XYZ file of N, CA and C in Angstrom:
663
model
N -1.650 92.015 85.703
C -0.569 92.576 86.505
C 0.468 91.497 86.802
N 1.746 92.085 86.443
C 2.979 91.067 86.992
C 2.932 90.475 88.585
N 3.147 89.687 88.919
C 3.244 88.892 90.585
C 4.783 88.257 90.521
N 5.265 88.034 91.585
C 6.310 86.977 91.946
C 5.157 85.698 91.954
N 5.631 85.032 90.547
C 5.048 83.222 90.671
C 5.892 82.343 91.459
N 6.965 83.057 91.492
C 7.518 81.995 92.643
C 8.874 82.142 93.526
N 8.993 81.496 94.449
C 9.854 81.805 95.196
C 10.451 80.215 95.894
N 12.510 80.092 95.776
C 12.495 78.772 95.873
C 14.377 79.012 96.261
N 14.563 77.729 96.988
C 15.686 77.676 97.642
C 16.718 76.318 97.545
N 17.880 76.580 96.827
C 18.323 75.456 96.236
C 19.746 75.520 96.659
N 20.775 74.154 96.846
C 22.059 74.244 96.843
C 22.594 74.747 95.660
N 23.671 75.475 95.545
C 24.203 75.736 94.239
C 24.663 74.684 93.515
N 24.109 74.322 92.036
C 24.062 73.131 91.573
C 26.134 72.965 91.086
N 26.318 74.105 90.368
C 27.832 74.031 90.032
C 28.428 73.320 91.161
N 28.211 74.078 92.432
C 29.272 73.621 93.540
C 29.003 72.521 93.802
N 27.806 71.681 93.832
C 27.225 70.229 94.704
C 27.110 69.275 93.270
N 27.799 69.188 92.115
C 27.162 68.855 90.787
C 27.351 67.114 91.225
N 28.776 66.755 91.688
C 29.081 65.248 92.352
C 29.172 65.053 93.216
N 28.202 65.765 94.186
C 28.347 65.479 95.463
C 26.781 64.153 95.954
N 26.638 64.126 96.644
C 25.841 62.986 96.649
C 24.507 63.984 97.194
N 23.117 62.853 97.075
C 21.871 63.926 97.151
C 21.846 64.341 97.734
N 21.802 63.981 99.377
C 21.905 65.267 100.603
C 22.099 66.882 99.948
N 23.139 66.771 99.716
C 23.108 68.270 99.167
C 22.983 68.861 97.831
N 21.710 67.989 96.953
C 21.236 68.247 95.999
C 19.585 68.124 96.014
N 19.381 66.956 95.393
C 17.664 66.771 95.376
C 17.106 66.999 96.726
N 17.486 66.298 97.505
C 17.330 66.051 98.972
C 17.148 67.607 99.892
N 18.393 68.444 99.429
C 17.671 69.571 99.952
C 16.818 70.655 99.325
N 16.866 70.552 98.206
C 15.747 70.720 97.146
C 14.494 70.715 97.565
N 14.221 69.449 97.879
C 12.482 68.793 98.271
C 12.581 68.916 99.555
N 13.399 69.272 101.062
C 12.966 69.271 101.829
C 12.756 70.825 102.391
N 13.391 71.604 101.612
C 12.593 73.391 101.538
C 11.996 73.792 101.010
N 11.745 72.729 100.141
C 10.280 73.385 99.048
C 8.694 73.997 100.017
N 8.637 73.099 101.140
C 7.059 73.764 101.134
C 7.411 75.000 102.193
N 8.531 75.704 102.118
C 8.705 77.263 102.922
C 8.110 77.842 101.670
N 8.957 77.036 100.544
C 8.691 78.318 99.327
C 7.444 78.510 98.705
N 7.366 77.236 98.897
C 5.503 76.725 98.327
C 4.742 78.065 99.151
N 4.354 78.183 100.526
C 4.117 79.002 101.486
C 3.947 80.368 100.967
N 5.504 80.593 100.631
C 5.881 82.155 100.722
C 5.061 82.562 99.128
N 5.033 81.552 98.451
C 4.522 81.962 96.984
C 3.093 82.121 96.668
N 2.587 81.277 98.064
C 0.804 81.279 98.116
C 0.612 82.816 98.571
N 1.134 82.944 99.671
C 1.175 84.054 100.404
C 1.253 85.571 99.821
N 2.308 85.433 99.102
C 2.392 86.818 98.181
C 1.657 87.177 97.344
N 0.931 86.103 96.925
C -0.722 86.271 95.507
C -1.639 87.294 96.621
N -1.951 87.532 97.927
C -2.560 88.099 98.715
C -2.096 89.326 98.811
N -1.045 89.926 97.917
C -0.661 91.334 98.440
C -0.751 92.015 96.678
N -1.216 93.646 96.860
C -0.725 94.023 95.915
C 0.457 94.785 95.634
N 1.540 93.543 95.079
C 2.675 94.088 94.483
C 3.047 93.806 93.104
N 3.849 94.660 92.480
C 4.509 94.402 91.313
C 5.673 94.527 91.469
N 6.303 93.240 91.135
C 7.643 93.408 90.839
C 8.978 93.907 89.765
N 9.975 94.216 89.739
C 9.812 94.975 88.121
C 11.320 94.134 88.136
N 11.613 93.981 86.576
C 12.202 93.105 86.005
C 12.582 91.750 86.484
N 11.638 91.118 87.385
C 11.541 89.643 87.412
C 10.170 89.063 87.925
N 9.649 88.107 87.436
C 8.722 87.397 88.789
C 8.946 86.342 89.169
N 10.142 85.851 89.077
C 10.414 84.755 89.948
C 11.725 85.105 90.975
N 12.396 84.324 91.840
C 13.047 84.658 93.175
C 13.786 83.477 93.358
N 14.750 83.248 92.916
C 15.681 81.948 92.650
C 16.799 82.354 94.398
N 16.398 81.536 95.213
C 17.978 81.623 96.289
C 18.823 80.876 96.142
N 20.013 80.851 96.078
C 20.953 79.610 95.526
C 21.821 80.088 97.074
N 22.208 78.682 97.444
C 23.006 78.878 99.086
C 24.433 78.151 98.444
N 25.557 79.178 98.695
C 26.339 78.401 98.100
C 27.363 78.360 99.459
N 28.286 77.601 99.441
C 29.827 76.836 100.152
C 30.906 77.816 99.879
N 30.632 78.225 98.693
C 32.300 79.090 98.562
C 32.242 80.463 97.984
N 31.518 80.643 97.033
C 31.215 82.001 96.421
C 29.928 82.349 96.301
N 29.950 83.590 96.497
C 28.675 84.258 96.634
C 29.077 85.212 95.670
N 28.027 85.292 94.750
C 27.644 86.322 93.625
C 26.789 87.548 93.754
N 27.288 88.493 93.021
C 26.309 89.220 92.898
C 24.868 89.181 91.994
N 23.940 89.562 92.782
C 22.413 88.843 92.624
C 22.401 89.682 90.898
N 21.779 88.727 90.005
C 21.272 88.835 88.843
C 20.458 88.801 87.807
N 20.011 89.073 86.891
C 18.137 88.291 86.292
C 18.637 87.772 85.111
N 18.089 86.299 84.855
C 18.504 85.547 84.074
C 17.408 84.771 83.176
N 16.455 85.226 82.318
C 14.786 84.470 81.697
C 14.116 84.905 83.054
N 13.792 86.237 83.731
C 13.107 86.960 84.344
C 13.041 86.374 85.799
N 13.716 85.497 86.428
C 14.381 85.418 87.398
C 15.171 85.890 88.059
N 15.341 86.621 89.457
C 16.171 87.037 90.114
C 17.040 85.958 90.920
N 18.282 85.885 90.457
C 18.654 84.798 90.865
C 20.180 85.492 92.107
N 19.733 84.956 93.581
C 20.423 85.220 94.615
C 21.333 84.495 95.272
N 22.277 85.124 95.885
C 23.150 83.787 96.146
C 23.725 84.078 97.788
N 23.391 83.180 98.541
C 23.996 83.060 100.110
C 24.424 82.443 100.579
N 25.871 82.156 101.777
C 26.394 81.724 102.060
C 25.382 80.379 102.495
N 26.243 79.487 102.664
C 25.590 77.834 102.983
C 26.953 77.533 104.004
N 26.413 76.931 105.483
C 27.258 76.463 106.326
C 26.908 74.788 106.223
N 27.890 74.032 105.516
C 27.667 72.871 105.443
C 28.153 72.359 106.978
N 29.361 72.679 107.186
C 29.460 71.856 108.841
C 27.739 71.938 109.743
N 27.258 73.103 109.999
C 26.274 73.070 110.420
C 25.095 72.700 109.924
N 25.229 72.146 108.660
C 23.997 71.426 108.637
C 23.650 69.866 108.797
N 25.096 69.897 108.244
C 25.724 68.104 108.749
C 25.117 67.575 109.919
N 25.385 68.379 111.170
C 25.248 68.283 112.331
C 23.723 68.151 113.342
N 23.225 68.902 112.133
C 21.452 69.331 112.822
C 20.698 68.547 112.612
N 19.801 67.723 113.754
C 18.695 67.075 113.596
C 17.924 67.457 112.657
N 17.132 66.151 111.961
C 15.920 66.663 111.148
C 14.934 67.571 111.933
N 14.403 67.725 112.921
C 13.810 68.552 113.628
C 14.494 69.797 113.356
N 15.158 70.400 112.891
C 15.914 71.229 113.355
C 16.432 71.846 111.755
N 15.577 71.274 110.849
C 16.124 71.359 109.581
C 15.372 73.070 108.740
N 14.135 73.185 109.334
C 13.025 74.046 108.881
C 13.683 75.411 109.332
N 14.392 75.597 110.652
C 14.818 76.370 111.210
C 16.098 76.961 110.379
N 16.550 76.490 109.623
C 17.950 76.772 109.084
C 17.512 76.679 107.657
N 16.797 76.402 107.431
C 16.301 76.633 106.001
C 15.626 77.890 105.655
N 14.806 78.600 106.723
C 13.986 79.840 107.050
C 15.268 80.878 106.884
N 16.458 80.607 107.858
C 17.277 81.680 107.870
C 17.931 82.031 106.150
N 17.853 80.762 105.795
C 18.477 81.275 104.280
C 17.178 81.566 103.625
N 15.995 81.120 103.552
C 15.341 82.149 102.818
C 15.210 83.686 103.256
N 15.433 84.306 104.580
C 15.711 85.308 105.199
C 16.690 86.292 104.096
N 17.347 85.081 104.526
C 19.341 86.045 103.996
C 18.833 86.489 102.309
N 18.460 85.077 101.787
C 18.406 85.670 100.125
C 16.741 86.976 99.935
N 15.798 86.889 100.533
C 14.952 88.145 100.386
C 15.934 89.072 100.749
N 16.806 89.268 101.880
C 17.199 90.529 102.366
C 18.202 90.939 100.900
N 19.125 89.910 100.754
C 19.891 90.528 99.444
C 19.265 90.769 98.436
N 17.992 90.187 98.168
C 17.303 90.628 96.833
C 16.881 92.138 97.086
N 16.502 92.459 97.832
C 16.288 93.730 98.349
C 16.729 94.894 98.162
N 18.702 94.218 97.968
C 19.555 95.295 98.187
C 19.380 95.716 96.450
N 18.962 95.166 95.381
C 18.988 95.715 93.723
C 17.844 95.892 93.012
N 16.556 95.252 94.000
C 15.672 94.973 93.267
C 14.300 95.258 94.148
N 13.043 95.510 93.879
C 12.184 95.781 94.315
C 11.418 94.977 95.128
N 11.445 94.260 96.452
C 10.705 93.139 97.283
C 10.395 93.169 97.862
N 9.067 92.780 98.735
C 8.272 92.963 99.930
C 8.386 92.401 101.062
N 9.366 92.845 101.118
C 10.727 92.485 102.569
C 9.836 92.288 103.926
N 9.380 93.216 104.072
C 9.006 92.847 104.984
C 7.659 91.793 105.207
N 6.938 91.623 104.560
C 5.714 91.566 104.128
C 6.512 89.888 104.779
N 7.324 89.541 103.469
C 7.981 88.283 103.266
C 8.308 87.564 104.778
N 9.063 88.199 105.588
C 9.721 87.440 106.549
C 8.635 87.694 107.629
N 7.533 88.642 108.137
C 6.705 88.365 108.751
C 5.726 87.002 108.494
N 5.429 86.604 106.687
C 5.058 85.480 106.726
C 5.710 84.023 107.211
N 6.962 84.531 107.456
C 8.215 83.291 107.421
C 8.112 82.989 108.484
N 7.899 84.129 109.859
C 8.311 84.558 110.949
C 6.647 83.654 111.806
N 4.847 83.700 110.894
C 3.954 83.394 111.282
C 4.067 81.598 110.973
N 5.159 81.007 109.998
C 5.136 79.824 109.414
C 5.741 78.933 110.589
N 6.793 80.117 111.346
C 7.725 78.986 111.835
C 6.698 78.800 113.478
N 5.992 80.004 113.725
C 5.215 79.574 114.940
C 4.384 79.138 114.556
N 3.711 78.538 113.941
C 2.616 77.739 113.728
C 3.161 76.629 113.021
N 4.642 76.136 114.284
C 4.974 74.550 114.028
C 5.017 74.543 112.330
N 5.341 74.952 111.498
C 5.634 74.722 109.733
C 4.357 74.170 109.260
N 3.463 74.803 109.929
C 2.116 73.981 109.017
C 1.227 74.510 107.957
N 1.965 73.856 106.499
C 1.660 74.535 105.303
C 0.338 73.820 105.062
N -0.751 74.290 105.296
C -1.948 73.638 105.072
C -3.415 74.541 104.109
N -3.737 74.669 102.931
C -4.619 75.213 102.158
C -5.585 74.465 101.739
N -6.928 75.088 101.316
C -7.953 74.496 100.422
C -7.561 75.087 99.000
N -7.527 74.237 98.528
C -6.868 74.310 96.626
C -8.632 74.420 95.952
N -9.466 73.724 96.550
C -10.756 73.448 95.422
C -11.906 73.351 96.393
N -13.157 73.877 96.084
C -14.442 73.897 96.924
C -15.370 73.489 96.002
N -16.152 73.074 95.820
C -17.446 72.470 95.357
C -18.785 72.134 95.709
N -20.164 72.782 95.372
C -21.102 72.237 96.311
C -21.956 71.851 95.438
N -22.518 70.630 95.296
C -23.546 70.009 94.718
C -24.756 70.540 94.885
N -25.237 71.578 94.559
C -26.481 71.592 95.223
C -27.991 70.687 95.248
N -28.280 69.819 93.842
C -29.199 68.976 93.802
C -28.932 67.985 94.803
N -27.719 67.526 95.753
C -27.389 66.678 95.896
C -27.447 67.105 97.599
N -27.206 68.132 97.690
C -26.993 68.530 99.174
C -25.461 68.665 99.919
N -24.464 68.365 98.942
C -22.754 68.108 99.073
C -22.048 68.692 98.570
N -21.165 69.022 99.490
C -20.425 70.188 99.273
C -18.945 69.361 99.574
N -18.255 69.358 98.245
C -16.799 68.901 98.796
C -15.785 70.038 98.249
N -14.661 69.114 99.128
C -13.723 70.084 99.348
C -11.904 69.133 98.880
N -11.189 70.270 98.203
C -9.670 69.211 98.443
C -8.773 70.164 98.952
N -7.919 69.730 100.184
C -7.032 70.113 100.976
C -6.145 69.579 100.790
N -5.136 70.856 101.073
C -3.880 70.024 100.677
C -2.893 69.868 101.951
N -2.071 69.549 102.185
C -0.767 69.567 103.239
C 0.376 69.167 102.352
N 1.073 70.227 103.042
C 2.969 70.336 102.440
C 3.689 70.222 104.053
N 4.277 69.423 103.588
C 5.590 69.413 104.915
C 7.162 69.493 104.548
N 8.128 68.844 105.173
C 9.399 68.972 104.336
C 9.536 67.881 104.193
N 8.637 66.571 104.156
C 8.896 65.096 103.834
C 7.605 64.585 102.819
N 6.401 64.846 102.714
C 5.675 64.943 101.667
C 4.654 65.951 101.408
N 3.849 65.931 100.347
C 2.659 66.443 100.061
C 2.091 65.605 100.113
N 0.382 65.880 100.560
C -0.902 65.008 100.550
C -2.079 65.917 100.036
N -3.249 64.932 99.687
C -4.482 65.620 99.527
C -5.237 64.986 100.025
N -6.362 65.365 100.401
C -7.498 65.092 100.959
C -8.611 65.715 100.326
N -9.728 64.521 100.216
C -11.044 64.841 99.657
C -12.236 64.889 100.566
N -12.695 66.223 101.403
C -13.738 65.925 102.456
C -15.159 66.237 101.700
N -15.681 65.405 102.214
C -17.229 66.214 101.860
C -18.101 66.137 103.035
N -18.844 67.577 103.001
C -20.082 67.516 104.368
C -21.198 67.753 103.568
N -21.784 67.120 104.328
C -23.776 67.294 104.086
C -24.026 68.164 105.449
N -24.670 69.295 105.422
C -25.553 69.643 106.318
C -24.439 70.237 107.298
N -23.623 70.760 106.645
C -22.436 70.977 108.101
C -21.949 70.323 108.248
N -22.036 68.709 107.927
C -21.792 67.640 108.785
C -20.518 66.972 108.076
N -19.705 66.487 108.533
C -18.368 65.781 107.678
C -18.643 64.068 107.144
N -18.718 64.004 106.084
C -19.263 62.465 105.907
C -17.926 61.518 105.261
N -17.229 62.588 104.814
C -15.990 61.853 104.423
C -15.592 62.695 104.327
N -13.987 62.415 105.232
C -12.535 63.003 105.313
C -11.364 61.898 104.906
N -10.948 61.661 103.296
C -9.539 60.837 103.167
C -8.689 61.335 101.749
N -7.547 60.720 102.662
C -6.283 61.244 101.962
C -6.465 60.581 100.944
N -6.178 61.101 99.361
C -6.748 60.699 97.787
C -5.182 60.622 97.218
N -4.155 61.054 97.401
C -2.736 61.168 97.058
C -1.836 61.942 97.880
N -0.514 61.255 98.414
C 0.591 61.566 98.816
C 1.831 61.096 97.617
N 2.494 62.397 97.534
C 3.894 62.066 96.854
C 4.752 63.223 97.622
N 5.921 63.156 97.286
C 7.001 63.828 97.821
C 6.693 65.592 97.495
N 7.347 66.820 98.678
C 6.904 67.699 98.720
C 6.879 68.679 97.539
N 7.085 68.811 96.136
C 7.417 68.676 95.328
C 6.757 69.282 94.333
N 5.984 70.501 93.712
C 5.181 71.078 92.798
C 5.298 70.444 91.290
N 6.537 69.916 91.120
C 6.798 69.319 89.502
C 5.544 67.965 89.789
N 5.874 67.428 90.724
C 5.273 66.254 90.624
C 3.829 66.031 91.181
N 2.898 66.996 91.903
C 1.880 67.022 92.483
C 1.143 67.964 91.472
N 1.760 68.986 91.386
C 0.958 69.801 90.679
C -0.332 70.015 89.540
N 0.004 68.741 88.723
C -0.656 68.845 87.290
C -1.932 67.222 87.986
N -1.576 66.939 89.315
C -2.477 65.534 89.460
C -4.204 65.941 89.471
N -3.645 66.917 90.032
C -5.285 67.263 90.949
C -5.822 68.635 90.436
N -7.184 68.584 90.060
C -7.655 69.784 89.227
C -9.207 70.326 88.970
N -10.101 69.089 89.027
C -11.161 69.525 89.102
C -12.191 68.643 89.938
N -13.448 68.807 90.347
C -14.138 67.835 91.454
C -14.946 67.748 90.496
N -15.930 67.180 90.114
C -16.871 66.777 89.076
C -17.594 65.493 89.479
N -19.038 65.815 89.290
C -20.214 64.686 89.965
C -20.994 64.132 88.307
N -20.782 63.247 88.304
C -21.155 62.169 87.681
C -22.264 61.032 88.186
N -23.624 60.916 87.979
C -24.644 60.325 88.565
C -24.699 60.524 89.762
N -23.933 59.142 90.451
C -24.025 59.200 92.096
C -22.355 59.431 92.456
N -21.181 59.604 91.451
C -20.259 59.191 91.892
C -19.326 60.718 91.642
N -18.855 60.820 92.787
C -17.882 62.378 92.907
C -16.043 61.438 92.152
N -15.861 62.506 90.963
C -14.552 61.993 90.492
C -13.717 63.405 90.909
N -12.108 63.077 91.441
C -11.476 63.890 91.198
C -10.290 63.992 90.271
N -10.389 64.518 89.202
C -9.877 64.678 88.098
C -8.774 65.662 88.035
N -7.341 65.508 87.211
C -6.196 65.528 86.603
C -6.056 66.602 85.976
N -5.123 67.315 85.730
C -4.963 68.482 84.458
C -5.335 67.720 83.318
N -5.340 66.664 82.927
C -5.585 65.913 81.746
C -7.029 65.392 81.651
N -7.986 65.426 82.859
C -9.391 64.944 82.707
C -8.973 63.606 83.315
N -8.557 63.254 83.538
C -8.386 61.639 83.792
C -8.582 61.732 85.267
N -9.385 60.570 85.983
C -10.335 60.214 86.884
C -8.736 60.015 87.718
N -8.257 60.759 89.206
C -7.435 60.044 89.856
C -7.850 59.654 91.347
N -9.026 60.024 91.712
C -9.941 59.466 92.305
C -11.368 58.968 92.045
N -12.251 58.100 92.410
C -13.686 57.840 92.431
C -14.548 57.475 93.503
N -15.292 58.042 93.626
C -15.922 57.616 94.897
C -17.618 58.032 94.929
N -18.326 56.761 95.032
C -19.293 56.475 94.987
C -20.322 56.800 96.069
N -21.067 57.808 95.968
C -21.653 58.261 97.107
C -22.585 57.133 97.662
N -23.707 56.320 96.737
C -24.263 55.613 97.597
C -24.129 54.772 98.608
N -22.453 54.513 98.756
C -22.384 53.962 99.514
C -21.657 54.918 100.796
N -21.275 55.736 100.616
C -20.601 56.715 101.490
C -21.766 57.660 102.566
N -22.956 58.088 101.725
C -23.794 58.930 102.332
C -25.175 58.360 102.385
């Protein structure tokens, strides 16, 4: 069955092409984990979307288009108040980033088939619970061994992290952060992939197999 794989919120690149990062990469990576959020979130519902599964918002300065599908993307376009963003504390950045993912679901709405509401009630549970994008990506339990680990992730609007816990017995024997990089799916995505026990030693392994953690239980447990 078709899903929305994704959902994401960008300056309009035409309009910002020489403008400096602030209003390119910069706001790029610091709304990514709303979208990250909204895209986990929607795998939990059954919908189909029809002629796109992806959800492109483009916030633009001067023109606003009418919304279109372009390689099965719905690609949306909403006003962007640069004076007011100039102005707003980083605290204050999540809040104004929410409203434009708001604005572009509501216009996608107006041509195309979306779970409008579904959407901004999740937006609406993100922003009271302080923006805390926090999931288990991977579970694992050893059973000859008695260990059960786990990798968690955290998204904010300044990085991504992971964490590798493992408990024995209920019990937490190790909780640590294994990789932080910027909030960012191109660049986190393909690191982290499988938990795999090797003698005494738990590896966490890469889309590629390659070891990007190791950790040696005998000395841990």
């Amino acid at each position: 069955m078709k899903a929305i794989r994704d959902i994401s919120l960008e300056l309009d690149y035409e309009e910002n092409l020489h403008t400096p990062k602030k209003y390119t990469s910069d706001f790029s990576i610091h709304c990514r984990f709303i979208g990250n959020y909204l895209r986990r979130q929607v795998k939990a519902i059954d919908f189909e979307p029809v002629g796109y599964n992806r959800l492109f918002i483009s916030a633009c300065q001067f023109t606003v288009a009418p919304n279109y599908v372009f390689e099965n993307t719905l690609r949306v376009s909403v006003l962007f108040d640069q004076n007011k963003y100039d102005k707003l504390p980083k605290k204050d950045l999540p809040d104004f980033f929410i409203e434009l993912y708001k604005a572009g679901i509501g216009k996608a709405s107006q041509t195309h088939k979306v779970p409008v509401k579904y959407l901004l009630i999740k937006l609406e549970e993100l922003k009271e619970n302080g923006y805390e994008n926090e999931w288990e990506f991977k579970s694992k339990t050893f059973k000859d061994i008695g260990i059960k680990a786990v990798l968690n992730c955290r998204m904010t609007m300044d990085f991504f992290s992971l964490t590798l816990m493992l408990t024995k017995k209920n019990e937490v024997v190790v909780n640590k952060e294994i990789l932080i990089t910027l909030p960012d799916e191109i660049i986190f995505a393909w690191q982290f992939k499988e938990i795999v026990l090797e003698g005494s030693v738990i590896k966490v392994l890469d889309s590629f197999k390659q070891p990007i953690y190791t950790l040696d239980l005998t000395s841990e447990t």
